[in-house]
């Protein structure tokens, strides 16, 4: 048995081979002659843009991933590949016919990862976007006094009701698809929910359009735009959304059944540490990796029964409010996925 060690002081993970060594089954779907094979996230982990540039450490991560039976790399990319589109947004020249080209860095990265046998999922943070809002403050979510809304970490949000904001993100996603991504993974594809979000003002709010309608409009339009690239679409969602509390869905704009019409993958973030004290009767949910992953995956699969969408949950690969965190913590989460009905998962650190 190889050493099983999870380092939380860095951005890489070493995981024990004995519980991660699984056969590589990409679940590929051939979509027709002359097109590339459509693939989606299977078993993988997340890396930042900066980590992808540190050749020695990134090489180590990839080697450990291969030894552990992981076949997917999720890489953060929005800020880098959105630069030309930020310029167009600043000049107010964004339109549906805006010319875009593949991103050189991402094209090179996807080519290298494909050569090494990895599925590449490109993470794009959608409506939480400091760069777009600082470039175009008029597109930002506001407070009643006219100041920009800020979440708990001080982050600024672009108004999802804005046609221009949604188009900007459509075009960023298309640039990722052009650059060779197998999957586009949308994160923060929701409305803000922290601090005084209940007081937030949306300058482009449309009468009769709910938050759920707004999010689904973005997914529908992006699906249409990216259809020619044969790329999978995935969304990251709050883990609590699988419990489908009516207020949670309405406030976030995330309805799993409705979102499933336009995407290939739903990746709920079932991190045990992110559930509040007392949730599901547990004083410290962070100490209960099996329960929250199993229950969440089971709920998501039951809710999406009949929908042609895969559930690929995010697992907790970091130590936060989890006194029992360690290799067995990861093992418990993976076993919970299997017991609930899926062999797919992604690890976040």
mmCIF file of C-alpha atoms in Angstrom:
data_model
loop_
_atom_site.group_PDB
_atom_site.id
_atom_site.type_symbol
_atom_site.label_atom_id
_atom_site.label_comp_id
_atom_site.label_asym_id
_atom_site.label_seq_id
_atom_site.Cartn_x
_atom_site.Cartn_y
_atom_site.Cartn_z
ATOM 1 C CA UNK A 1 0.000 0.000 0.000
ATOM 2 C CA UNK A 2 1.392 3.374 -1.000
ATOM 3 C CA UNK A 3 1.415 6.248 1.412
ATOM 4 C CA UNK A 4 -1.909 8.041 1.675
ATOM 5 C CA UNK A 5 -1.449 11.673 2.495
ATOM 6 C CA UNK A 6 -3.616 14.700 1.918
ATOM 7 C CA UNK A 7 -1.782 17.977 2.228
ATOM 8 C CA UNK A 8 -3.981 20.905 3.125
ATOM 9 C CA UNK A 9 -1.211 23.490 3.247
ATOM 10 C CA UNK A 10 -0.685 23.257 -0.507
ATOM 11 C CA UNK A 11 -2.992 22.983 -3.453
ATOM 12 C CA UNK A 12 -2.216 19.385 -4.283
ATOM 13 C CA UNK A 13 -3.553 16.117 -3.054
ATOM 14 C CA UNK A 14 -1.863 12.746 -2.609
ATOM 15 C CA UNK A 15 -4.454 10.027 -2.198
ATOM 16 C CA UNK A 16 -4.106 6.345 -1.350
ATOM 17 C CA UNK A 17 -4.027 4.064 -4.359
ATOM 18 C CA UNK A 18 -5.836 1.236 -2.593
ATOM 19 C CA UNK A 19 -9.187 3.001 -2.678
ATOM 20 C CA UNK A 20 -8.843 5.141 -5.785
ATOM 21 C CA UNK A 21 -7.475 2.607 -8.266
ATOM 22 C CA UNK A 22 -10.426 2.160 -10.575
ATOM 23 C CA UNK A 23 -10.539 1.232 -14.219
ATOM 24 C CA UNK A 24 -10.588 4.157 -16.621
ATOM 25 C CA UNK A 25 -14.040 4.188 -18.126
ATOM 26 C CA UNK A 26 -14.503 7.538 -19.792
ATOM 27 C CA UNK A 27 -18.158 6.856 -20.648
ATOM 28 C CA UNK A 28 -17.577 8.348 -24.059
ATOM 29 C CA UNK A 29 -20.408 8.983 -26.439
ATOM 30 C CA UNK A 30 -19.754 9.162 -30.161
ATOM 31 C CA UNK A 31 -21.819 11.962 -31.624
ATOM 32 C CA UNK A 32 -21.298 11.360 -35.326
ATOM 33 C CA UNK A 33 -18.691 11.074 -38.027
ATOM 34 C CA UNK A 34 -16.167 13.870 -38.295
ATOM 35 C CA UNK A 35 -16.670 15.167 -34.746
ATOM 36 C CA UNK A 36 -14.613 14.613 -31.635
ATOM 37 C CA UNK A 37 -15.798 12.230 -28.989
ATOM 38 C CA UNK A 38 -17.986 13.833 -26.344
ATOM 39 C CA UNK A 39 -16.611 13.291 -22.865
ATOM 40 C CA UNK A 40 -17.519 14.510 -19.394
ATOM 41 C CA UNK A 41 -15.826 14.606 -16.001
ATOM 42 C CA UNK A 42 -15.403 11.160 -14.483
ATOM 43 C CA UNK A 43 -13.000 10.898 -11.529
ATOM 44 C CA UNK A 44 -10.731 13.849 -10.978
ATOM 45 C CA UNK A 45 -9.442 16.804 -9.053
ATOM 46 C CA UNK A 46 -9.218 20.572 -9.316
ATOM 47 C CA UNK A 47 -6.182 22.719 -10.091
ATOM 48 C CA UNK A 48 -5.844 26.474 -10.333
ATOM 49 C CA UNK A 49 -4.538 28.348 -13.351
ATOM 50 C CA UNK A 50 -1.359 29.183 -11.434
ATOM 51 C CA UNK A 51 -0.814 25.545 -10.455
ATOM 52 C CA UNK A 52 -0.979 24.566 -14.124
ATOM 53 C CA UNK A 53 2.001 26.872 -14.733
ATOM 54 C CA UNK A 54 4.226 25.307 -12.058
ATOM 55 C CA UNK A 55 5.588 22.519 -14.221
ATOM 56 C CA UNK A 56 7.287 20.429 -11.518
ATOM 57 C CA UNK A 57 4.417 20.431 -9.059
ATOM 58 C CA UNK A 58 1.783 20.020 -11.759
ATOM 59 C CA UNK A 59 3.688 17.051 -13.171
ATOM 60 C CA UNK A 60 3.695 15.525 -9.673
ATOM 61 C CA UNK A 61 -0.065 16.049 -9.328
ATOM 62 C CA UNK A 62 -0.720 14.390 -12.687
ATOM 63 C CA UNK A 63 1.488 11.441 -11.828
ATOM 64 C CA UNK A 64 -0.279 10.915 -8.496
ATOM 65 C CA UNK A 65 -3.644 11.243 -10.252
ATOM 66 C CA UNK A 66 -2.757 8.558 -12.776
ATOM 67 C CA UNK A 67 -1.504 6.204 -10.048
ATOM 68 C CA UNK A 68 -4.738 6.746 -8.120
ATOM 69 C CA UNK A 69 -7.008 5.958 -11.058
ATOM 70 C CA UNK A 70 -8.096 9.556 -11.635
ATOM 71 C CA UNK A 71 -8.691 10.533 -15.243
ATOM 72 C CA UNK A 72 -10.043 14.088 -15.083
ATOM 73 C CA UNK A 73 -8.419 17.473 -14.450
ATOM 74 C CA UNK A 74 -10.648 20.444 -13.681
ATOM 75 C CA UNK A 75 -8.743 23.666 -14.341
ATOM 76 C CA UNK A 76 -9.744 27.217 -13.438
ATOM 77 C CA UNK A 77 -9.604 29.433 -16.511
ATOM 78 C CA UNK A 78 -12.093 32.292 -16.749
ATOM 79 C CA UNK A 79 -9.926 35.282 -15.865
ATOM 80 C CA UNK A 80 -7.253 34.262 -18.371
ATOM 81 C CA UNK A 81 -9.426 33.398 -21.352
ATOM 82 C CA UNK A 82 -11.883 36.268 -20.835
ATOM 83 C CA UNK A 83 -9.330 39.062 -21.395
ATOM 84 C CA UNK A 84 -10.210 39.850 -25.059
ATOM 85 C CA UNK A 85 -13.899 39.816 -24.158
ATOM 86 C CA UNK A 86 -13.345 42.141 -21.198
ATOM 87 C CA UNK A 87 -11.823 44.584 -23.643
ATOM 88 C CA UNK A 88 -14.884 44.352 -25.886
ATOM 89 C CA UNK A 89 -17.154 44.775 -22.879
ATOM 90 C CA UNK A 90 -15.253 47.872 -21.788
ATOM 91 C CA UNK A 91 -15.674 49.356 -25.275
ATOM 92 C CA UNK A 92 -19.356 48.298 -25.293
ATOM 93 C CA UNK A 93 -18.782 46.321 -28.470
ATOM 94 C CA UNK A 94 -19.975 42.914 -27.325
ATOM 95 C CA UNK A 95 -22.602 41.384 -29.580
ATOM 96 C CA UNK A 96 -23.764 37.967 -30.740
ATOM 97 C CA UNK A 97 -21.446 38.165 -33.760
ATOM 98 C CA UNK A 98 -18.331 39.137 -31.770
ATOM 99 C CA UNK A 99 -15.275 37.425 -33.244
ATOM 100 C CA UNK A 100 -13.465 35.118 -30.837
ATOM 101 C CA UNK A 101 -10.467 32.844 -31.194
ATOM 102 C CA UNK A 102 -9.002 29.945 -29.181
ATOM 103 C CA UNK A 103 -6.938 30.900 -26.148
ATOM 104 C CA UNK A 104 -3.221 29.996 -26.662
ATOM 105 C CA UNK A 105 -2.553 28.913 -23.058
ATOM 106 C CA UNK A 106 -5.701 26.793 -22.772
ATOM 107 C CA UNK A 107 -5.232 25.250 -26.221
ATOM 108 C CA UNK A 108 -1.723 24.148 -25.279
ATOM 109 C CA UNK A 109 -2.843 22.833 -21.893
ATOM 110 C CA UNK A 110 -5.748 20.793 -23.264
ATOM 111 C CA UNK A 111 -3.540 19.330 -25.971
ATOM 112 C CA UNK A 112 -0.948 18.243 -23.403
ATOM 113 C CA UNK A 113 -3.521 16.803 -20.989
ATOM 114 C CA UNK A 114 -5.267 14.907 -23.785
ATOM 115 C CA UNK A 115 -1.928 13.436 -24.842
ATOM 116 C CA UNK A 116 -1.496 12.213 -21.256
ATOM 117 C CA UNK A 117 -4.933 10.597 -21.276
ATOM 118 C CA UNK A 118 -6.874 13.115 -19.176
ATOM 119 C CA UNK A 119 -10.368 14.452 -19.662
ATOM 120 C CA UNK A 120 -10.243 18.258 -19.386
ATOM 121 C CA UNK A 121 -13.014 20.171 -17.638
ATOM 122 C CA UNK A 122 -12.668 23.963 -17.712
ATOM 123 C CA UNK A 123 -14.140 25.725 -14.683
ATOM 124 C CA UNK A 124 -15.695 29.105 -15.401
ATOM 125 C CA UNK A 125 -16.935 31.231 -12.512
ATOM 126 C CA UNK A 126 -19.996 32.871 -14.034
ATOM 127 C CA UNK A 127 -21.858 35.649 -12.233
ATOM 128 C CA UNK A 128 -19.438 36.311 -9.374
ATOM 129 C CA UNK A 129 -17.029 38.399 -11.416
ATOM 130 C CA UNK A 130 -14.873 41.178 -9.960
ATOM 131 C CA UNK A 131 -13.112 41.755 -13.281
ATOM 132 C CA UNK A 132 -16.247 42.319 -15.342
ATOM 133 C CA UNK A 133 -17.884 44.496 -12.684
ATOM 134 C CA UNK A 134 -14.760 46.632 -12.224
ATOM 135 C CA UNK A 135 -14.567 47.010 -16.007
ATOM 136 C CA UNK A 136 -18.282 47.816 -16.296
ATOM 137 C CA UNK A 137 -19.752 48.916 -12.942
ATOM 138 C CA UNK A 138 -23.089 49.504 -14.645
ATOM 139 C CA UNK A 139 -23.445 45.709 -15.039
ATOM 140 C CA UNK A 140 -22.977 45.013 -11.328
ATOM 141 C CA UNK A 141 -25.483 43.997 -8.679
ATOM 142 C CA UNK A 142 -26.117 47.047 -6.468
ATOM 143 C CA UNK A 143 -27.301 47.935 -3.012
ATOM 144 C CA UNK A 144 -30.195 50.364 -2.481
ATOM 145 C CA UNK A 145 -27.732 53.243 -1.971
ATOM 146 C CA UNK A 146 -26.207 52.605 -5.400
ATOM 147 C CA UNK A 147 -22.988 51.015 -4.151
ATOM 148 C CA UNK A 148 -21.894 47.667 -5.546
ATOM 149 C CA UNK A 149 -23.063 44.617 -3.640
ATOM 150 C CA UNK A 150 -20.265 42.629 -1.980
ATOM 151 C CA UNK A 151 -20.490 39.095 -0.654
ATOM 152 C CA UNK A 152 -18.829 37.710 2.481
ATOM 153 C CA UNK A 153 -15.408 37.694 0.832
ATOM 154 C CA UNK A 154 -15.862 41.144 -0.682
ATOM 155 C CA UNK A 155 -16.583 39.717 -4.130
ATOM 156 C CA UNK A 156 -18.645 41.642 -6.646
ATOM 157 C CA UNK A 157 -21.399 40.141 -8.784
ATOM 158 C CA UNK A 158 -22.588 40.865 -12.310
ATOM 159 C CA UNK A 159 -26.357 41.078 -12.816
ATOM 160 C CA UNK A 160 -27.585 37.748 -14.258
ATOM 161 C CA UNK A 161 -30.649 39.536 -15.654
ATOM 162 C CA UNK A 162 -28.411 41.553 -17.995
ATOM 163 C CA UNK A 163 -28.430 40.248 -21.582
ATOM 164 C CA UNK A 164 -24.892 41.595 -21.970
ATOM 165 C CA UNK A 165 -23.627 39.779 -18.860
ATOM 166 C CA UNK A 166 -25.089 36.494 -20.048
ATOM 167 C CA UNK A 167 -23.684 37.006 -23.549
ATOM 168 C CA UNK A 168 -20.235 37.769 -22.121
ATOM 169 C CA UNK A 169 -20.267 34.440 -20.300
ATOM 170 C CA UNK A 170 -21.603 32.607 -23.358
ATOM 171 C CA UNK A 171 -18.661 33.882 -25.369
ATOM 172 C CA UNK A 172 -16.157 32.963 -22.658
ATOM 173 C CA UNK A 173 -17.599 29.441 -22.679
ATOM 174 C CA UNK A 174 -17.320 29.297 -26.458
ATOM 175 C CA UNK A 175 -13.681 30.339 -26.247
ATOM 176 C CA UNK A 176 -13.047 27.468 -23.837
ATOM 177 C CA UNK A 177 -14.779 25.042 -26.192
ATOM 178 C CA UNK A 178 -12.719 26.315 -29.136
ATOM 179 C CA UNK A 179 -9.575 25.741 -27.075
ATOM 180 C CA UNK A 180 -10.197 22.008 -26.735
ATOM 181 C CA UNK A 181 -12.121 21.607 -23.455
ATOM 182 C CA UNK A 182 -14.046 18.348 -23.148
ATOM 183 C CA UNK A 183 -16.388 19.893 -20.616
ATOM 184 C CA UNK A 184 -17.339 23.426 -19.599
ATOM 185 C CA UNK A 185 -18.085 23.569 -15.895
ATOM 186 C CA UNK A 186 -20.030 26.592 -14.682
ATOM 187 C CA UNK A 187 -19.538 27.637 -11.060
ATOM 188 C CA UNK A 188 -21.344 30.477 -9.266
ATOM 189 C CA UNK A 189 -24.113 30.042 -11.806
ATOM 190 C CA UNK A 190 -26.586 31.533 -9.377
ATOM 191 C CA UNK A 191 -27.674 34.718 -7.680
ATOM 192 C CA UNK A 192 -25.793 36.024 -4.619
ATOM 193 C CA UNK A 193 -27.007 34.705 -1.285
ATOM 194 C CA UNK A 194 -24.660 36.153 1.337
ATOM 195 C CA UNK A 195 -24.799 39.144 3.653
ATOM 196 C CA UNK A 196 -27.470 41.637 2.595
ATOM 197 C CA UNK A 197 -28.318 39.857 -0.648
ATOM 198 C CA UNK A 198 -32.021 40.144 0.206
ATOM 199 C CA UNK A 199 -31.626 43.901 -0.286
ATOM 200 C CA UNK A 200 -29.719 43.587 -3.578
ATOM 201 C CA UNK A 201 -30.889 45.632 -6.550
ATOM 202 C CA UNK A 202 -30.683 44.140 -10.044
ATOM 203 C CA UNK A 203 -30.538 47.005 -12.563
ATOM 204 C CA UNK A 204 -31.626 44.783 -15.466
ATOM 205 C CA UNK A 205 -34.339 42.800 -13.689
ATOM 206 C CA UNK A 206 -37.145 41.883 -16.065
ATOM 207 C CA UNK A 207 -40.808 41.816 -14.999
ATOM 208 C CA UNK A 208 -42.132 38.288 -14.970
ATOM 209 C CA UNK A 209 -38.687 36.628 -15.164
ATOM 210 C CA UNK A 210 -37.836 34.692 -12.015
ATOM 211 C CA UNK A 211 -34.288 33.965 -10.923
ATOM 212 C CA UNK A 212 -34.789 30.345 -11.997
ATOM 213 C CA UNK A 213 -35.989 31.505 -15.426
ATOM 214 C CA UNK A 214 -32.944 33.752 -15.740
ATOM 215 C CA UNK A 215 -30.421 30.994 -14.993
ATOM 216 C CA UNK A 216 -32.179 28.603 -17.356
ATOM 217 C CA UNK A 217 -32.183 31.234 -20.120
ATOM 218 C CA UNK A 218 -28.404 31.447 -19.830
ATOM 219 C CA UNK A 219 -28.036 27.663 -19.957
ATOM 220 C CA UNK A 220 -30.399 27.333 -22.925
ATOM 221 C CA UNK A 221 -28.629 30.023 -24.953
ATOM 222 C CA UNK A 222 -25.167 28.692 -24.107
ATOM 223 C CA UNK A 223 -26.218 25.163 -25.001
ATOM 224 C CA UNK A 224 -27.322 26.402 -28.399
ATOM 225 C CA UNK A 225 -24.117 28.366 -28.993
ATOM 226 C CA UNK A 226 -21.835 25.489 -28.018
ATOM 227 C CA UNK A 227 -23.750 22.714 -29.802
ATOM 228 C CA UNK A 228 -21.350 22.735 -32.771
ATOM 229 C CA UNK A 229 -18.364 21.968 -30.510
ATOM 230 C CA UNK A 230 -19.734 18.712 -29.094
ATOM 231 C CA UNK A 231 -18.638 19.734 -25.603
ATOM 232 C CA UNK A 232 -20.318 18.676 -22.363
ATOM 233 C CA UNK A 233 -21.908 21.298 -20.128
ATOM 234 C CA UNK A 234 -21.760 20.976 -16.346
ATOM 235 C CA UNK A 235 -22.924 23.134 -13.456
ATOM 236 C CA UNK A 236 -21.653 23.316 -9.891
ATOM 237 C CA UNK A 237 -24.462 23.791 -7.398
ATOM 238 C CA UNK A 238 -24.791 24.273 -3.664
ATOM 239 C CA UNK A 239 -25.074 20.874 -2.006
ATOM 240 C CA UNK A 240 -28.173 22.002 -0.140
ATOM 241 C CA UNK A 241 -29.944 22.387 -3.487
ATOM 242 C CA UNK A 242 -30.295 18.598 -3.624
ATOM 243 C CA UNK A 243 -32.568 18.924 -0.600
ATOM 244 C CA UNK A 244 -34.671 21.203 -2.857
ATOM 245 C CA UNK A 245 -35.877 23.621 -0.221
ATOM 246 C CA UNK A 246 -38.296 25.897 -2.039
ATOM 247 C CA UNK A 247 -36.744 29.087 -0.700
ATOM 248 C CA UNK A 248 -33.200 27.924 -1.497
ATOM 249 C CA UNK A 249 -34.063 27.161 -5.119
ATOM 250 C CA UNK A 250 -35.952 30.407 -5.653
ATOM 251 C CA UNK A 251 -33.315 32.606 -4.025
ATOM 252 C CA UNK A 252 -30.376 30.982 -5.796
ATOM 253 C CA UNK A 253 -32.124 30.484 -9.123
ATOM 254 C CA UNK A 254 -31.097 26.811 -9.167
ATOM 255 C CA UNK A 255 -33.787 24.245 -9.894
ATOM 256 C CA UNK A 256 -32.170 20.881 -10.609
ATOM 257 C CA UNK A 257 -34.986 19.444 -12.725
ATOM 258 C CA UNK A 258 -35.197 22.518 -14.923
ATOM 259 C CA UNK A 259 -31.427 22.936 -15.273
ATOM 260 C CA UNK A 260 -31.111 19.306 -16.319
ATOM 261 C CA UNK A 261 -32.830 20.071 -19.635
ATOM 262 C CA UNK A 262 -29.817 22.018 -20.867
ATOM 263 C CA UNK A 263 -26.774 20.325 -19.356
ATOM 264 C CA UNK A 264 -24.945 16.996 -19.278
ATOM 265 C CA UNK A 265 -23.590 17.040 -15.730
ATOM 266 C CA UNK A 266 -24.634 18.357 -12.339
ATOM 267 C CA UNK A 267 -21.851 18.606 -9.752
ATOM 268 C CA UNK A 268 -23.303 19.281 -6.302
ATOM 269 C CA UNK A 269 -20.829 20.520 -3.708
ATOM 270 C CA UNK A 270 -21.657 18.174 -0.855
ATOM 271 C CA UNK A 271 -18.764 19.274 1.360
ATOM 272 C CA UNK A 272 -19.840 18.119 4.838
ATOM 273 C CA UNK A 273 -18.176 21.116 6.493
ATOM 274 C CA UNK A 274 -20.433 23.493 4.548
ATOM 275 C CA UNK A 275 -23.661 22.321 6.183
ATOM 276 C CA UNK A 276 -24.633 24.303 9.266
ATOM 277 C CA UNK A 277 -24.571 22.872 12.773
ATOM 278 C CA UNK A 278 -27.636 20.741 13.412
ATOM 279 C CA UNK A 279 -28.348 20.034 9.743
ATOM 280 C CA UNK A 280 -30.001 16.622 9.329
ATOM 281 C CA UNK A 281 -29.641 16.246 13.088
ATOM 282 C CA UNK A 282 -25.831 16.348 13.222
ATOM 283 C CA UNK A 283 -24.147 18.753 15.633
ATOM 284 C CA UNK A 284 -21.051 18.964 13.420
ATOM 285 C CA UNK A 285 -21.793 17.922 9.816
ATOM 286 C CA UNK A 286 -18.082 18.269 9.005
ATOM 287 C CA UNK A 287 -17.480 15.091 11.002
ATOM 288 C CA UNK A 288 -19.949 13.056 8.939
ATOM 289 C CA UNK A 289 -18.441 12.547 5.452
ATOM 290 C CA UNK A 290 -20.367 9.381 4.601
ATOM 291 C CA UNK A 291 -23.806 10.658 5.591
ATOM 292 C CA UNK A 292 -23.773 13.932 3.705
ATOM 293 C CA UNK A 293 -22.250 12.530 0.520
ATOM 294 C CA UNK A 294 -24.496 9.459 0.483
ATOM 295 C CA UNK A 295 -27.663 11.380 1.320
ATOM 296 C CA UNK A 296 -26.886 14.191 -1.096
ATOM 297 C CA UNK A 297 -26.027 11.929 -4.031
ATOM 298 C CA UNK A 298 -29.056 9.734 -3.369
ATOM 299 C CA UNK A 299 -31.352 12.762 -3.250
ATOM 300 C CA UNK A 300 -29.873 14.190 -6.445
ATOM 301 C CA UNK A 301 -30.191 10.888 -8.311
ATOM 302 C CA UNK A 302 -33.763 10.390 -7.112
ATOM 303 C CA UNK A 303 -34.691 13.943 -8.027
ATOM 304 C CA UNK A 304 -33.155 13.610 -11.488
ATOM 305 C CA UNK A 305 -34.572 10.177 -12.182
ATOM 306 C CA UNK A 306 -35.604 10.094 -15.831
ATOM 307 C CA UNK A 307 -33.310 12.979 -16.812
ATOM 308 C CA UNK A 308 -30.337 12.331 -19.096
ATOM 309 C CA UNK A 309 -27.872 14.092 -16.826
ATOM 310 C CA UNK A 310 -24.954 12.647 -14.853
ATOM 311 C CA UNK A 311 -24.396 13.436 -11.171
ATOM 312 C CA UNK A 312 -20.680 13.988 -10.509
ATOM 313 C CA UNK A 313 -20.378 15.304 -6.941
ATOM 314 C CA UNK A 314 -17.601 17.440 -5.538
ATOM 315 C CA UNK A 315 -15.972 15.818 -2.500
ATOM 316 C CA UNK A 316 -14.205 17.592 0.333
ATOM 317 C CA UNK A 317 -10.419 17.381 0.000
ATOM 318 C CA UNK A 318 -9.636 20.034 2.617
ATOM 319 C CA UNK A 319 -9.681 20.284 6.395
ATOM 320 C CA UNK A 320 -12.405 22.664 7.518
ATOM 321 C CA UNK A 321 -14.474 22.001 10.639
ATOM 322 C CA UNK A 322 -13.643 18.321 10.128
ATOM 323 C CA UNK A 323 -11.623 17.010 13.097
ATOM 324 C CA UNK A 324 -11.528 13.490 11.607
ATOM 325 C CA UNK A 325 -10.158 14.656 8.242
ATOM 326 C CA UNK A 326 -7.562 12.424 6.597
ATOM 327 C CA UNK A 327 -7.267 9.647 3.999
ATOM 328 C CA UNK A 328 -10.167 7.706 5.502
ATOM 329 C CA UNK A 329 -12.309 10.841 5.258
ATOM 330 C CA UNK A 330 -11.775 10.812 1.491
ATOM 331 C CA UNK A 331 -12.332 7.053 1.392
ATOM 332 C CA UNK A 332 -15.666 7.400 3.201
ATOM 333 C CA UNK A 333 -16.879 9.973 0.684
ATOM 334 C CA UNK A 334 -15.914 7.833 -2.309
ATOM 335 C CA UNK A 335 -17.610 4.798 -0.767
ATOM 336 C CA UNK A 336 -20.719 6.911 -0.159
ATOM 337 C CA UNK A 337 -20.799 7.830 -3.860
ATOM 338 C CA UNK A 338 -20.617 4.171 -4.855
ATOM 339 C CA UNK A 339 -23.256 3.109 -2.328
ATOM 340 C CA UNK A 340 -25.579 5.884 -3.497
ATOM 341 C CA UNK A 341 -25.246 4.893 -7.140
ATOM 342 C CA UNK A 342 -22.377 6.701 -8.868
ATOM 343 C CA UNK A 343 -18.706 5.921 -9.486
ATOM 344 C CA UNK A 344 -17.971 9.506 -10.557
ATOM 345 C CA UNK A 345 -16.600 12.220 -8.291
ATOM 346 C CA UNK A 346 -14.305 15.237 -8.200
ATOM 347 C CA UNK A 347 -12.050 16.240 -5.288
ATOM 348 C CA UNK A 348 -11.703 19.893 -4.321
ATOM 349 C CA UNK A 349 -8.716 21.300 -2.460
#
